[in-house]
């Protein structure tokens, strides 16, 4: 039985069980600063069970060093335990149905570029062209939070990228969790297991344990 899981500790770190691989991941941007794809930079040594900083103050990031105790970290969680299907808004265009849950977006920026964004492209029906449709699909698949998904027909299944069960530490940003690893709240309630999710590690999110992009405004840095 696969026992990979992430447990959110009360006002403390993420306790990772099951030997989940941990990597450092970075966004590859264009010459215009547009996010284009992801790059895995390194694999970090871990044990079967390890803890990752959630308060943003560890001197040994991404690992916990107990700083949450000294800083009196308030790790109260407000992220919803409802399902993505319950929350998502649907946008239908030719050949594609896009769904969006703004409440879990971490603002990585893969959904747009200097010319357009996925909402405009789907809304303007440019996805009649298979090239434009493929671009929208690729942009959605690189969304780390899973806020954006797509399917071919309204009653079809979501098409998700094939990703391993792993945790990616993004540069000065959240934990990029892939592969439907179960995440459990500190009160024991499970979050919906999803193929992609981003967990806050700056301590400033108003949607803990999920990332809401607060690391950018707070000036969070790994070093």
PDB file of C-alpha atoms in Angstrom:
ATOM      1  CA  UNK A   1       0.000   0.000   0.000  1.00  0.00           C
ATOM      2  CA  UNK A   2       1.298   3.444  -0.934  1.00  0.00           C
ATOM      3  CA  UNK A   3       1.732   5.441   2.286  1.00  0.00           C
ATOM      4  CA  UNK A   4       2.940   8.703   0.779  1.00  0.00           C
ATOM      5  CA  UNK A   5       1.227  11.612   2.479  1.00  0.00           C
ATOM      6  CA  UNK A   6       1.711  15.108   3.857  1.00  0.00           C
ATOM      7  CA  UNK A   7       0.438  15.986   7.321  1.00  0.00           C
ATOM      8  CA  UNK A   8       0.051  19.638   8.302  1.00  0.00           C
ATOM      9  CA  UNK A   9       1.188  20.045  11.898  1.00  0.00           C
ATOM     10  CA  UNK A  10      -0.600  22.401  14.322  1.00  0.00           C
ATOM     11  CA  UNK A  11       1.221  25.772  13.997  1.00  0.00           C
ATOM     12  CA  UNK A  12       4.161  23.769  12.716  1.00  0.00           C
ATOM     13  CA  UNK A  13       5.741  22.196   9.644  1.00  0.00           C
ATOM     14  CA  UNK A  14       4.597  19.783   6.979  1.00  0.00           C
ATOM     15  CA  UNK A  15       5.389  16.223   8.006  1.00  0.00           C
ATOM     16  CA  UNK A  16       6.096  14.226   4.862  1.00  0.00           C
ATOM     17  CA  UNK A  17       5.764  10.449   5.049  1.00  0.00           C
ATOM     18  CA  UNK A  18       6.513   7.654   2.609  1.00  0.00           C
ATOM     19  CA  UNK A  19       9.858   8.740   1.185  1.00  0.00           C
ATOM     20  CA  UNK A  20       8.377  11.319  -1.171  1.00  0.00           C
ATOM     21  CA  UNK A  21      11.107  12.593  -3.566  1.00  0.00           C
ATOM     22  CA  UNK A  22      12.070  16.234  -2.992  1.00  0.00           C
ATOM     23  CA  UNK A  23      13.506  18.413  -5.750  1.00  0.00           C
ATOM     24  CA  UNK A  24      14.309  22.039  -6.460  1.00  0.00           C
ATOM     25  CA  UNK A  25      12.243  23.386  -9.345  1.00  0.00           C
ATOM     26  CA  UNK A  26      12.439  26.683 -11.186  1.00  0.00           C
ATOM     27  CA  UNK A  27      10.370  28.488 -13.784  1.00  0.00           C
ATOM     28  CA  UNK A  28      11.992  28.891 -17.189  1.00  0.00           C
ATOM     29  CA  UNK A  29      11.006  32.304 -18.531  1.00  0.00           C
ATOM     30  CA  UNK A  30      11.213  33.864 -21.990  1.00  0.00           C
ATOM     31  CA  UNK A  31      13.279  36.912 -22.830  1.00  0.00           C
ATOM     32  CA  UNK A  32      10.113  38.878 -22.044  1.00  0.00           C
ATOM     33  CA  UNK A  33       9.805  37.401 -18.551  1.00  0.00           C
ATOM     34  CA  UNK A  34       6.922  35.104 -19.496  1.00  0.00           C
ATOM     35  CA  UNK A  35       6.793  31.737 -17.690  1.00  0.00           C
ATOM     36  CA  UNK A  36       7.226  28.985 -20.273  1.00  0.00           C
ATOM     37  CA  UNK A  37       8.010  25.693 -18.539  1.00  0.00           C
ATOM     38  CA  UNK A  38       9.492  24.061 -15.430  1.00  0.00           C
ATOM     39  CA  UNK A  39      13.081  22.954 -14.844  1.00  0.00           C
ATOM     40  CA  UNK A  40      14.205  20.497 -12.175  1.00  0.00           C
ATOM     41  CA  UNK A  41      17.507  21.838 -10.841  1.00  0.00           C
ATOM     42  CA  UNK A  42      18.451  19.324  -8.140  1.00  0.00           C
ATOM     43  CA  UNK A  43      17.243  16.376  -6.087  1.00  0.00           C
ATOM     44  CA  UNK A  44      17.516  16.898  -2.344  1.00  0.00           C
ATOM     45  CA  UNK A  45      18.512  14.072   0.024  1.00  0.00           C
ATOM     46  CA  UNK A  46      15.703  13.048   2.350  1.00  0.00           C
ATOM     47  CA  UNK A  47      14.627  10.268   4.678  1.00  0.00           C
ATOM     48  CA  UNK A  48      11.480   8.157   4.765  1.00  0.00           C
ATOM     49  CA  UNK A  49       9.933  10.824   7.009  1.00  0.00           C
ATOM     50  CA  UNK A  50      11.003  14.472   6.952  1.00  0.00           C
ATOM     51  CA  UNK A  51       9.572  17.870   7.870  1.00  0.00           C
ATOM     52  CA  UNK A  52       9.388  20.961   5.670  1.00  0.00           C
ATOM     53  CA  UNK A  53       9.202  24.534   6.930  1.00  0.00           C
ATOM     54  CA  UNK A  54       5.777  26.166   6.823  1.00  0.00           C
ATOM     55  CA  UNK A  55       6.454  29.369   8.788  1.00  0.00           C
ATOM     56  CA  UNK A  56       9.061  30.805   6.396  1.00  0.00           C
ATOM     57  CA  UNK A  57      11.661  31.418   9.111  1.00  0.00           C
ATOM     58  CA  UNK A  58      13.829  28.299   9.031  1.00  0.00           C
ATOM     59  CA  UNK A  59      17.542  28.839   8.579  1.00  0.00           C
ATOM     60  CA  UNK A  60      17.674  25.449   6.879  1.00  0.00           C
ATOM     61  CA  UNK A  61      15.005  25.888   4.178  1.00  0.00           C
ATOM     62  CA  UNK A  62      13.192  23.989   2.876  1.00  0.00           C
ATOM     63  CA  UNK A  63      13.513  21.850   6.011  1.00  0.00           C
ATOM     64  CA  UNK A  64      12.076  22.756   9.408  1.00  0.00           C
ATOM     65  CA  UNK A  65      14.536  23.787  12.130  1.00  0.00           C
ATOM     66  CA  UNK A  66      11.997  24.571  14.849  1.00  0.00           C
ATOM     67  CA  UNK A  67      11.747  28.276  14.048  1.00  0.00           C
ATOM     68  CA  UNK A  68       7.937  28.093  14.201  1.00  0.00           C
ATOM     69  CA  UNK A  69       8.235  27.632  17.966  1.00  0.00           C
ATOM     70  CA  UNK A  70      10.443  30.689  18.472  1.00  0.00           C
ATOM     71  CA  UNK A  71       8.397  32.900  16.147  1.00  0.00           C
ATOM     72  CA  UNK A  72       5.055  31.783  17.620  1.00  0.00           C
ATOM     73  CA  UNK A  73       3.874  30.970  14.112  1.00  0.00           C
ATOM     74  CA  UNK A  74       0.113  31.137  13.602  1.00  0.00           C
ATOM     75  CA  UNK A  75      -0.563  28.311  11.195  1.00  0.00           C
ATOM     76  CA  UNK A  76      -4.347  28.335  11.294  1.00  0.00           C
ATOM     77  CA  UNK A  77      -5.797  26.846   8.131  1.00  0.00           C
ATOM     78  CA  UNK A  78      -8.631  28.358   6.131  1.00  0.00           C
ATOM     79  CA  UNK A  79      -8.321  26.524   2.799  1.00  0.00           C
ATOM     80  CA  UNK A  80     -11.588  24.809   1.826  1.00  0.00           C
ATOM     81  CA  UNK A  81     -11.998  21.050   2.106  1.00  0.00           C
ATOM     82  CA  UNK A  82     -14.746  21.060  -0.534  1.00  0.00           C
ATOM     83  CA  UNK A  83     -14.001  19.574  -3.941  1.00  0.00           C
ATOM     84  CA  UNK A  84     -12.610  21.273  -7.009  1.00  0.00           C
ATOM     85  CA  UNK A  85     -15.825  20.359  -8.862  1.00  0.00           C
ATOM     86  CA  UNK A  86     -17.816  22.281  -6.250  1.00  0.00           C
ATOM     87  CA  UNK A  87     -15.740  25.457  -6.627  1.00  0.00           C
ATOM     88  CA  UNK A  88     -14.619  25.672 -10.253  1.00  0.00           C
ATOM     89  CA  UNK A  89     -16.072  28.021 -12.864  1.00  0.00           C
ATOM     90  CA  UNK A  90     -16.485  26.598 -16.372  1.00  0.00           C
ATOM     91  CA  UNK A  91     -15.440  28.280 -19.628  1.00  0.00           C
ATOM     92  CA  UNK A  92     -16.348  26.503 -22.840  1.00  0.00           C
ATOM     93  CA  UNK A  93     -14.700  27.073 -26.209  1.00  0.00           C
ATOM     94  CA  UNK A  94     -14.413  25.116 -29.450  1.00  0.00           C
ATOM     95  CA  UNK A  95     -12.811  21.742 -28.696  1.00  0.00           C
ATOM     96  CA  UNK A  96     -12.040  22.506 -25.056  1.00  0.00           C
ATOM     97  CA  UNK A  97     -13.755  23.088 -21.737  1.00  0.00           C
ATOM     98  CA  UNK A  98     -11.617  24.994 -19.243  1.00  0.00           C
ATOM     99  CA  UNK A  99     -12.340  25.106 -15.533  1.00  0.00           C
ATOM    100  CA  UNK A 100     -10.893  27.569 -13.043  1.00  0.00           C
ATOM    101  CA  UNK A 101     -10.823  27.809  -9.255  1.00  0.00           C
ATOM    102  CA  UNK A 102      -9.457  31.295  -8.523  1.00  0.00           C
ATOM    103  CA  UNK A 103      -9.425  30.555  -4.789  1.00  0.00           C
ATOM    104  CA  UNK A 104      -6.445  28.204  -5.044  1.00  0.00           C
ATOM    105  CA  UNK A 105      -4.378  30.142  -7.620  1.00  0.00           C
ATOM    106  CA  UNK A 106      -0.765  30.870  -6.626  1.00  0.00           C
ATOM    107  CA  UNK A 107      -0.151  33.332  -9.493  1.00  0.00           C
ATOM    108  CA  UNK A 108       2.746  31.546 -11.185  1.00  0.00           C
ATOM    109  CA  UNK A 109       1.756  33.180 -14.475  1.00  0.00           C
ATOM    110  CA  UNK A 110       1.699  30.264 -16.926  1.00  0.00           C
ATOM    111  CA  UNK A 111      -1.878  31.173 -17.900  1.00  0.00           C
ATOM    112  CA  UNK A 112      -0.870  34.240 -19.903  1.00  0.00           C
ATOM    113  CA  UNK A 113       1.762  35.966 -22.009  1.00  0.00           C
ATOM    114  CA  UNK A 114       2.295  39.418 -23.478  1.00  0.00           C
ATOM    115  CA  UNK A 115      -0.210  38.671 -26.259  1.00  0.00           C
ATOM    116  CA  UNK A 116      -3.108  36.960 -24.549  1.00  0.00           C
ATOM    117  CA  UNK A 117      -4.250  34.620 -21.774  1.00  0.00           C
ATOM    118  CA  UNK A 118      -6.269  31.421 -21.537  1.00  0.00           C
ATOM    119  CA  UNK A 119      -9.537  33.178 -20.620  1.00  0.00           C
ATOM    120  CA  UNK A 120      -9.379  35.478 -23.638  1.00  0.00           C
ATOM    121  CA  UNK A 121      -8.374  32.643 -25.957  1.00  0.00           C
ATOM    122  CA  UNK A 122     -11.199  30.351 -24.852  1.00  0.00           C
ATOM    123  CA  UNK A 123     -13.712  33.214 -24.729  1.00  0.00           C
ATOM    124  CA  UNK A 124     -12.827  34.441 -28.218  1.00  0.00           C
ATOM    125  CA  UNK A 125     -13.208  30.938 -29.666  1.00  0.00           C
ATOM    126  CA  UNK A 126      -9.690  30.986 -31.111  1.00  0.00           C
ATOM    127  CA  UNK A 127      -9.438  27.347 -29.993  1.00  0.00           C
ATOM    128  CA  UNK A 128     -11.192  26.465 -33.258  1.00  0.00           C
ATOM    129  CA  UNK A 129      -7.608  26.469 -34.483  1.00  0.00           C
ATOM    130  CA  UNK A 130      -5.861  23.346 -33.180  1.00  0.00           C
ATOM    131  CA  UNK A 131      -2.581  25.249 -32.742  1.00  0.00           C
ATOM    132  CA  UNK A 132      -4.216  27.760 -30.407  1.00  0.00           C
ATOM    133  CA  UNK A 133      -6.053  24.944 -28.612  1.00  0.00           C
ATOM    134  CA  UNK A 134      -2.777  23.082 -28.032  1.00  0.00           C
ATOM    135  CA  UNK A 135      -1.243  26.266 -26.627  1.00  0.00           C
ATOM    136  CA  UNK A 136      -4.111  26.686 -24.158  1.00  0.00           C
ATOM    137  CA  UNK A 137      -3.767  23.044 -23.100  1.00  0.00           C
ATOM    138  CA  UNK A 138      -0.022  23.419 -22.539  1.00  0.00           C
ATOM    139  CA  UNK A 139      -0.486  26.606 -20.493  1.00  0.00           C
ATOM    140  CA  UNK A 140      -3.089  24.933 -18.302  1.00  0.00           C
ATOM    141  CA  UNK A 141      -0.964  21.818 -17.757  1.00  0.00           C
ATOM    142  CA  UNK A 142       1.910  23.940 -16.401  1.00  0.00           C
ATOM    143  CA  UNK A 143      -0.305  25.600 -13.788  1.00  0.00           C
ATOM    144  CA  UNK A 144       1.271  24.326 -10.538  1.00  0.00           C
ATOM    145  CA  UNK A 145      -1.709  24.903  -8.243  1.00  0.00           C
ATOM    146  CA  UNK A 146      -4.190  22.979 -10.364  1.00  0.00           C
ATOM    147  CA  UNK A 147      -6.460  26.030 -10.332  1.00  0.00           C
ATOM    148  CA  UNK A 148      -6.838  25.521 -14.083  1.00  0.00           C
ATOM    149  CA  UNK A 149      -7.891  22.242 -15.690  1.00  0.00           C
ATOM    150  CA  UNK A 150      -9.347  21.258 -19.034  1.00  0.00           C
ATOM    151  CA  UNK A 151     -11.418  18.567 -20.643  1.00  0.00           C
ATOM    152  CA  UNK A 152     -12.506  17.970 -24.222  1.00  0.00           C
ATOM    153  CA  UNK A 153     -16.281  17.808 -23.609  1.00  0.00           C
ATOM    154  CA  UNK A 154     -18.429  19.176 -20.775  1.00  0.00           C
ATOM    155  CA  UNK A 155     -19.201  15.695 -19.463  1.00  0.00           C
ATOM    156  CA  UNK A 156     -15.738  14.273 -20.078  1.00  0.00           C
ATOM    157  CA  UNK A 157     -12.927  13.648 -17.613  1.00  0.00           C
ATOM    158  CA  UNK A 158     -10.248  16.220 -16.846  1.00  0.00           C
ATOM    159  CA  UNK A 159      -7.057  15.599 -18.796  1.00  0.00           C
ATOM    160  CA  UNK A 160      -4.118  15.923 -16.426  1.00  0.00           C
ATOM    161  CA  UNK A 161      -0.381  15.850 -17.170  1.00  0.00           C
ATOM    162  CA  UNK A 162       1.345  12.631 -16.141  1.00  0.00           C
ATOM    163  CA  UNK A 163       3.510  13.662 -13.206  1.00  0.00           C
ATOM    164  CA  UNK A 164       5.269  11.613 -10.504  1.00  0.00           C
ATOM    165  CA  UNK A 165       4.418  11.719  -6.821  1.00  0.00           C
ATOM    166  CA  UNK A 166       6.926  14.320  -5.674  1.00  0.00           C
ATOM    167  CA  UNK A 167       7.416  17.674  -3.969  1.00  0.00           C
ATOM    168  CA  UNK A 168       9.158  20.500  -5.781  1.00  0.00           C
ATOM    169  CA  UNK A 169      10.659  23.405  -3.850  1.00  0.00           C
ATOM    170  CA  UNK A 170      10.156  26.403  -6.136  1.00  0.00           C
ATOM    171  CA  UNK A 171      12.550  29.354  -6.082  1.00  0.00           C
ATOM    172  CA  UNK A 172      11.370  31.793  -3.377  1.00  0.00           C
ATOM    173  CA  UNK A 173       7.913  30.279  -3.682  1.00  0.00           C
ATOM    174  CA  UNK A 174       5.636  27.452  -2.595  1.00  0.00           C
ATOM    175  CA  UNK A 175       5.943  23.694  -2.522  1.00  0.00           C
ATOM    176  CA  UNK A 176       4.761  22.278  -5.863  1.00  0.00           C
ATOM    177  CA  UNK A 177       3.179  18.940  -4.953  1.00  0.00           C
ATOM    178  CA  UNK A 178       2.372  16.528  -7.783  1.00  0.00           C
ATOM    179  CA  UNK A 179       0.976  13.052  -8.204  1.00  0.00           C
ATOM    180  CA  UNK A 180      -2.144  13.248  -5.988  1.00  0.00           C
ATOM    181  CA  UNK A 181      -0.249  12.919  -2.705  1.00  0.00           C
ATOM    182  CA  UNK A 182      -2.833  13.103   0.113  1.00  0.00           C
ATOM    183  CA  UNK A 183      -2.619  16.238   2.264  1.00  0.00           C
ATOM    184  CA  UNK A 184      -4.157  16.152   5.716  1.00  0.00           C
ATOM    185  CA  UNK A 185      -5.092  19.174   7.812  1.00  0.00           C
ATOM    186  CA  UNK A 186      -3.870  19.540  11.380  1.00  0.00           C
ATOM    187  CA  UNK A 187      -7.371  18.660  12.611  1.00  0.00           C
ATOM    188  CA  UNK A 188      -7.234  15.377  10.721  1.00  0.00           C
ATOM    189  CA  UNK A 189      -9.521  16.401   7.866  1.00  0.00           C
ATOM    190  CA  UNK A 190      -8.212  15.434   4.432  1.00  0.00           C
ATOM    191  CA  UNK A 191      -8.011  17.787   1.497  1.00  0.00           C
ATOM    192  CA  UNK A 192      -9.127  16.479  -1.861  1.00  0.00           C
ATOM    193  CA  UNK A 193      -6.161  14.583  -3.354  1.00  0.00           C
ATOM    194  CA  UNK A 194      -5.294  16.272  -6.649  1.00  0.00           C
ATOM    195  CA  UNK A 195      -2.670  15.849  -9.329  1.00  0.00           C
ATOM    196  CA  UNK A 196      -1.247  19.331  -8.715  1.00  0.00           C
ATOM    197  CA  UNK A 197      -1.339  21.549  -5.642  1.00  0.00           C
ATOM    198  CA  UNK A 198       0.837  24.297  -4.154  1.00  0.00           C
ATOM    199  CA  UNK A 199       1.471  24.576  -0.419  1.00  0.00           C
ATOM    200  CA  UNK A 200       2.528  27.801   1.315  1.00  0.00           C
ATOM    201  CA  UNK A 201       6.012  27.889   2.828  1.00  0.00           C
ATOM    202  CA  UNK A 202       6.379  31.634   3.444  1.00  0.00           C
ATOM    203  CA  UNK A 203       3.876  31.611   6.318  1.00  0.00           C
ATOM    204  CA  UNK A 204       1.916  34.576   4.935  1.00  0.00           C
ATOM    205  CA  UNK A 205      -0.855  32.924   2.928  1.00  0.00           C
ATOM    206  CA  UNK A 206      -4.408  33.794   3.914  1.00  0.00           C
ATOM    207  CA  UNK A 207      -5.472  30.423   2.503  1.00  0.00           C
ATOM    208  CA  UNK A 208      -3.202  28.102   4.487  1.00  0.00           C
ATOM    209  CA  UNK A 209      -1.966  25.536   3.887  1.00  0.00           C
ATOM    210  CA  UNK A 210      -2.436  26.433   0.218  1.00  0.00           C
ATOM    211  CA  UNK A 211      -0.352  29.142  -1.436  1.00  0.00           C
ATOM    212  CA  UNK A 212      -2.167  32.339  -2.452  1.00  0.00           C
ATOM    213  CA  UNK A 213       0.810  34.200  -3.905  1.00  0.00           C
ATOM    214  CA  UNK A 214       1.646  36.059  -0.685  1.00  0.00           C
ATOM    215  CA  UNK A 215       5.321  35.080  -0.950  1.00  0.00           C
ATOM    216  CA  UNK A 216       5.759  37.750  -3.615  1.00  0.00           C
ATOM    217  CA  UNK A 217       4.342  40.621  -1.552  1.00  0.00           C
ATOM    218  CA  UNK A 218       6.075  39.454   1.623  1.00  0.00           C
ATOM    219  CA  UNK A 219       9.496  39.335  -0.045  1.00  0.00           C
ATOM    220  CA  UNK A 220      10.050  35.687   0.909  1.00  0.00           C
ATOM    221  CA  UNK A 221      13.459  34.290  -0.025  1.00  0.00           C
ATOM    222  CA  UNK A 222      15.087  30.909   0.362  1.00  0.00           C
ATOM    223  CA  UNK A 223      18.332  32.363   1.664  1.00  0.00           C
TER     224      UNK A 223
END
